[in-house]
Coordinates of C-alpha atoms in Angstrom, one line a residue:
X1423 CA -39.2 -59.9 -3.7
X1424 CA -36.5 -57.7 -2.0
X1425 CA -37.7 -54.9 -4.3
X1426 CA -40.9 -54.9 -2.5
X1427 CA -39.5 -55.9 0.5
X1428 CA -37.1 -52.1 0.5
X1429 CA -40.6 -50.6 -1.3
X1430 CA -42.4 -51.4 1.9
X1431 CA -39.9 -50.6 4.5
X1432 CA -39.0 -47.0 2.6
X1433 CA -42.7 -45.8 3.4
X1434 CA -42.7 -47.2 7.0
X1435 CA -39.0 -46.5 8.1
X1436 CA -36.5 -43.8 7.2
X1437 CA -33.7 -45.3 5.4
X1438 CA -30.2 -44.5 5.1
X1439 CA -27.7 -46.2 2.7
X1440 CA -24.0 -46.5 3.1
X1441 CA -21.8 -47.4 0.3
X1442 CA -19.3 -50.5 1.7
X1443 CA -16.9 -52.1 -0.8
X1444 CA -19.3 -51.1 -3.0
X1445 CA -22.3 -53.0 -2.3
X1446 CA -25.2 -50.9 -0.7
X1447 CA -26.6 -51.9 3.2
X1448 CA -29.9 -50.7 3.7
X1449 CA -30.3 -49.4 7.3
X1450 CA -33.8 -48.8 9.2
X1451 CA -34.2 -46.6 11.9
X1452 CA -37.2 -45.0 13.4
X1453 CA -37.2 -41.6 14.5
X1454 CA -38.7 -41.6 17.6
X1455 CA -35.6 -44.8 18.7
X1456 CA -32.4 -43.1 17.2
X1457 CA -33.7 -38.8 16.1
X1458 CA -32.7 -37.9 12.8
X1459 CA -29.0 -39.2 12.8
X1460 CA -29.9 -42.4 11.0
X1461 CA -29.3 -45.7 11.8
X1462 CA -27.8 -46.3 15.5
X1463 CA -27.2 -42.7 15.6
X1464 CA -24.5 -42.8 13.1
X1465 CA -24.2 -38.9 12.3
X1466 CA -22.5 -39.9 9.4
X1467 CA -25.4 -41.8 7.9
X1468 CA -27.1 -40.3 4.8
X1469 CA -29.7 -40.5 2.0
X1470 CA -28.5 -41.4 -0.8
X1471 CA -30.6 -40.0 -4.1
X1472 CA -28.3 -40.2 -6.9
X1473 CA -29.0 -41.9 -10.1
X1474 CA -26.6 -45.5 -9.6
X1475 CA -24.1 -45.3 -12.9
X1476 CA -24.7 -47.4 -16.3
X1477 CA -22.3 -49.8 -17.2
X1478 CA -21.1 -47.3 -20.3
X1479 CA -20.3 -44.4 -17.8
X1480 CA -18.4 -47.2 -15.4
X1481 CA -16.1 -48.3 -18.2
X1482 CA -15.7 -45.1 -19.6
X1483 CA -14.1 -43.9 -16.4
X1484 CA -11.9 -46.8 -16.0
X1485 CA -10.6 -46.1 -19.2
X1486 CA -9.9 -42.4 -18.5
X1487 CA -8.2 -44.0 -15.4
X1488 CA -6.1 -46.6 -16.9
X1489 CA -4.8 -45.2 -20.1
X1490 CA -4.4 -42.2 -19.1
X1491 CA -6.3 -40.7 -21.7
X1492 CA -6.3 -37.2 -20.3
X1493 CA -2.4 -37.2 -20.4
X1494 CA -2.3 -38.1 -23.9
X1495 CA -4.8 -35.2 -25.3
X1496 CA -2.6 -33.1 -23.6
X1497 CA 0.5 -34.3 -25.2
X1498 CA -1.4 -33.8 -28.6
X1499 CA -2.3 -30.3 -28.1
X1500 CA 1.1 -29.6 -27.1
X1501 CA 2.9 -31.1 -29.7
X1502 CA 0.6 -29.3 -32.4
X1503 CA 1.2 -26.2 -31.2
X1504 CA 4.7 -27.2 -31.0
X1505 CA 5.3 -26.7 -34.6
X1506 CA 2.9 -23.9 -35.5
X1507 CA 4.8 -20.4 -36.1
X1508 CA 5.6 -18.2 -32.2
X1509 CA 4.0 -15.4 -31.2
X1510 CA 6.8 -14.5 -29.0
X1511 CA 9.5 -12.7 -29.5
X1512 CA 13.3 -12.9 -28.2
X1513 CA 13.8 -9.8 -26.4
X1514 CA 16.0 -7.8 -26.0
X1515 CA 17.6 -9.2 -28.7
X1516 CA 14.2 -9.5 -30.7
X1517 CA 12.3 -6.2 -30.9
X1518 CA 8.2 -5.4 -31.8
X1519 CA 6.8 -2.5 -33.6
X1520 CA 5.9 1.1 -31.2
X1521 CA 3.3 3.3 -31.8
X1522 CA 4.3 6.3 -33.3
X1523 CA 2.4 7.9 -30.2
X1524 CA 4.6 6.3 -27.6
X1525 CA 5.8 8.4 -25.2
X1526 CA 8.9 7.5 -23.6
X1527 CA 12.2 8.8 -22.7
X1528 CA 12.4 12.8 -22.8
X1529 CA 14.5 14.7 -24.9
X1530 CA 14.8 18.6 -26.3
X1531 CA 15.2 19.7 -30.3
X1532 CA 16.7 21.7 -32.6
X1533 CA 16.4 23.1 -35.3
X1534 CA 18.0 22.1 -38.6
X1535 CA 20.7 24.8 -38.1
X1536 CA 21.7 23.8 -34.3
X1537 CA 19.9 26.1 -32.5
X1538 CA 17.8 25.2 -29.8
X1539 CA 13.6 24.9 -30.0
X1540 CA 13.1 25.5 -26.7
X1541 CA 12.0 29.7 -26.2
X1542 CA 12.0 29.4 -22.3
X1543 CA 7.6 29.9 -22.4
X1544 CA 7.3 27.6 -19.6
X1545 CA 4.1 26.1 -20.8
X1546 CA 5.3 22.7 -20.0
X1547 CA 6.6 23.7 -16.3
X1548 CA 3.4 25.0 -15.7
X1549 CA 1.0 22.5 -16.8
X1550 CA 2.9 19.7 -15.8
X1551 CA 1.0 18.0 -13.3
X1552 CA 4.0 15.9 -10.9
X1553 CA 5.8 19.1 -11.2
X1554 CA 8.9 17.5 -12.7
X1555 CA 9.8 20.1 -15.0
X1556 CA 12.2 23.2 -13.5
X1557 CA 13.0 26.1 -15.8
X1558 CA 14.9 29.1 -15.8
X1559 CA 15.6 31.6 -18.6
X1560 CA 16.8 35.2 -19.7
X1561 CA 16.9 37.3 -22.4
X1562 CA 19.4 37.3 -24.9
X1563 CA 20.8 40.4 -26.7
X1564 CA 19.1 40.1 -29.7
X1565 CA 15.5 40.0 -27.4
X1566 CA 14.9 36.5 -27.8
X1567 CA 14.6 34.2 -24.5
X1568 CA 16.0 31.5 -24.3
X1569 CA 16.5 28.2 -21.5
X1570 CA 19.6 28.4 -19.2
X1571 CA 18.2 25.5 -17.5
X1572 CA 15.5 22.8 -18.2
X1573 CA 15.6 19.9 -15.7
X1574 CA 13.6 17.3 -15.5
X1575 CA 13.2 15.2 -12.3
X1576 CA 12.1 11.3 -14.1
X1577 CA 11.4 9.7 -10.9
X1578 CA 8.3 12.1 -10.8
X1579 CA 7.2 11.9 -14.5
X1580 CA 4.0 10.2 -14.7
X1581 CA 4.6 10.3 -18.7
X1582 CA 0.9 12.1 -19.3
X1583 CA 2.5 13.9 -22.6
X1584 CA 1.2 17.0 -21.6
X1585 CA 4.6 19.0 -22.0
X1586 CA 4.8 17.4 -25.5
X1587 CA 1.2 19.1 -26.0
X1588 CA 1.7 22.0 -24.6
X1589 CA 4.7 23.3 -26.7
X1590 CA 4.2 25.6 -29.2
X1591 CA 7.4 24.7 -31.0
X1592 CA 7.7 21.0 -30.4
X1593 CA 10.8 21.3 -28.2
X1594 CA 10.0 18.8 -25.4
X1595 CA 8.8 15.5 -26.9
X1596 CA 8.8 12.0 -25.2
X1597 CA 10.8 9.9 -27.8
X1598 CA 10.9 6.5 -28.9
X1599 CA 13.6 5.4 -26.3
X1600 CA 11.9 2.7 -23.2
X1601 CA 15.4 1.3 -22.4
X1602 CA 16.8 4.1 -19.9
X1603 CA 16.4 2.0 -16.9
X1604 CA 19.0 3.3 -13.7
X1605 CA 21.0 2.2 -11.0
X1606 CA 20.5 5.1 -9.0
X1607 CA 18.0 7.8 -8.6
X1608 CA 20.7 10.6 -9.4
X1609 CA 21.4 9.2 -12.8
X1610 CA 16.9 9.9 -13.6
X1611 CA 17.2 13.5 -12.6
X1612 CA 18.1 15.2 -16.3
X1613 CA 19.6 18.4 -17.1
X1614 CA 19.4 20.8 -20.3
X1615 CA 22.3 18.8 -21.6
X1616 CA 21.4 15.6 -21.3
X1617 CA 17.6 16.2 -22.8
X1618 CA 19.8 18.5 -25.8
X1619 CA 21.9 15.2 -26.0
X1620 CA 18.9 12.8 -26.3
X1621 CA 17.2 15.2 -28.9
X1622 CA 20.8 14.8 -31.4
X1623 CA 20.4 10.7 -30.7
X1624 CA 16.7 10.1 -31.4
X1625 CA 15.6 13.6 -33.9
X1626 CA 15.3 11.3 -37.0
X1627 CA 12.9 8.8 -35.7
X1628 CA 10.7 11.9 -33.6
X1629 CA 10.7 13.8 -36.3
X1630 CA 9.2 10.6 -38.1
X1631 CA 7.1 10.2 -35.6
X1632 CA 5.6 13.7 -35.5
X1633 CA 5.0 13.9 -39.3
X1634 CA 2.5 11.0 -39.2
X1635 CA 0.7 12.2 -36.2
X1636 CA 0.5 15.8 -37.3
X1637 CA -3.0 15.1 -39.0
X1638 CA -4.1 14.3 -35.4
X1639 CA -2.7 16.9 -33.2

């Protein structure tokens, strides 16, 4: 009886329902008496078209609610993945592999016998492209050129490798080094020393790293 009862007032009147502790109130208003703000002009009034919730989904929610059941699948994922081996590593005091094309700190070679690579062609001044690199040379008695000085100025390197592809010799190479962090901008502005210096630390591992990439370059 109420079922026909709503039937016949839903095609006569517009109705709005409101949700109140849960029950639903059926309110009837006509247009032309209250506009479109539904019953008594309550702008808050609206149709409601959803689908009213089965007794399955209403205890299933409960239960998600009581026992926290979202908490505890959590707490399983975590403690699997607890005990499965890390994909992390302890650094610094933990290290990963490097490519053998990484290009980090600069340094300058020699040759097995001590003397230097470097034959003062400025290829790697000039197609540098932060202009970082500074060179100056002269002739030697014997004809050969040679460096008397090769800075570099770090706080412009952008690291591009192109001095390292440039060099006919391999003299300038980025090596292996990523740990040369500063305190002050004075100590990244490198001199023909301290790249020569660099080159004696790191020439095993370069030269390492330059034999597997030969096929490559």
């Amino acid at each position: 009886m109420m079922r026909r009862f709503a039937m016949e007032c839903a095609s006569k009147w517009k109705v709005s329902r409101t949700c109140v502790g849960g029950a639903k109130l059926f309110h009837s208003a006509t247009p032309t008496s209250f506009g479109t703000t539904g019953y008594a002009g309550n702008k808050h009034a609206y149709t409601d078209t959803s689908v009213p919730k089965t007794t399955a989904e209403i205890l299933d929610a409960n239960a998600n609610t009581l026992m926290i059941t979202e908490m505890l699948r959590g707490m399983s994922l975590a403690m699997k993945t607890f005990f499965e081996p890390k994909v992390t590593i302890n650094y610094p005091f933990e290290k990963g592999p490097l490519s053998p094309r990484f290009r980090g700190e600069h340094v300058l070679r020699r040759y097995a016998s001590g003397e230097e690579r470097c034959i003062a062609c400025k290829l790697c001044e000039a197609v540098c492209p932060a202009q970082a690199i500074t060179i100056d040379a002269e002739e030697r008695e014997d004809g050969s050129r040679r460096t008397t000085r090769y800075d570099i100025d770090m706080t412009k390197c952008i690291y591009c490798g192109f001095c390292q592809e440039a060099c006919p010799v391999d003299a300038i190479v980025e090596g292996p080094n990523a740990e040369f962090s500063t305190e002050t901008r004075e100590e990244l502005l490198y001199d023909k020393e301290k790249l020569l210096a660099n080159g004696d630390r790191w020439e095993t591992e370069i030269a390492k790293n330059l034999q597997v990439e030969s096929l490559y370059r």
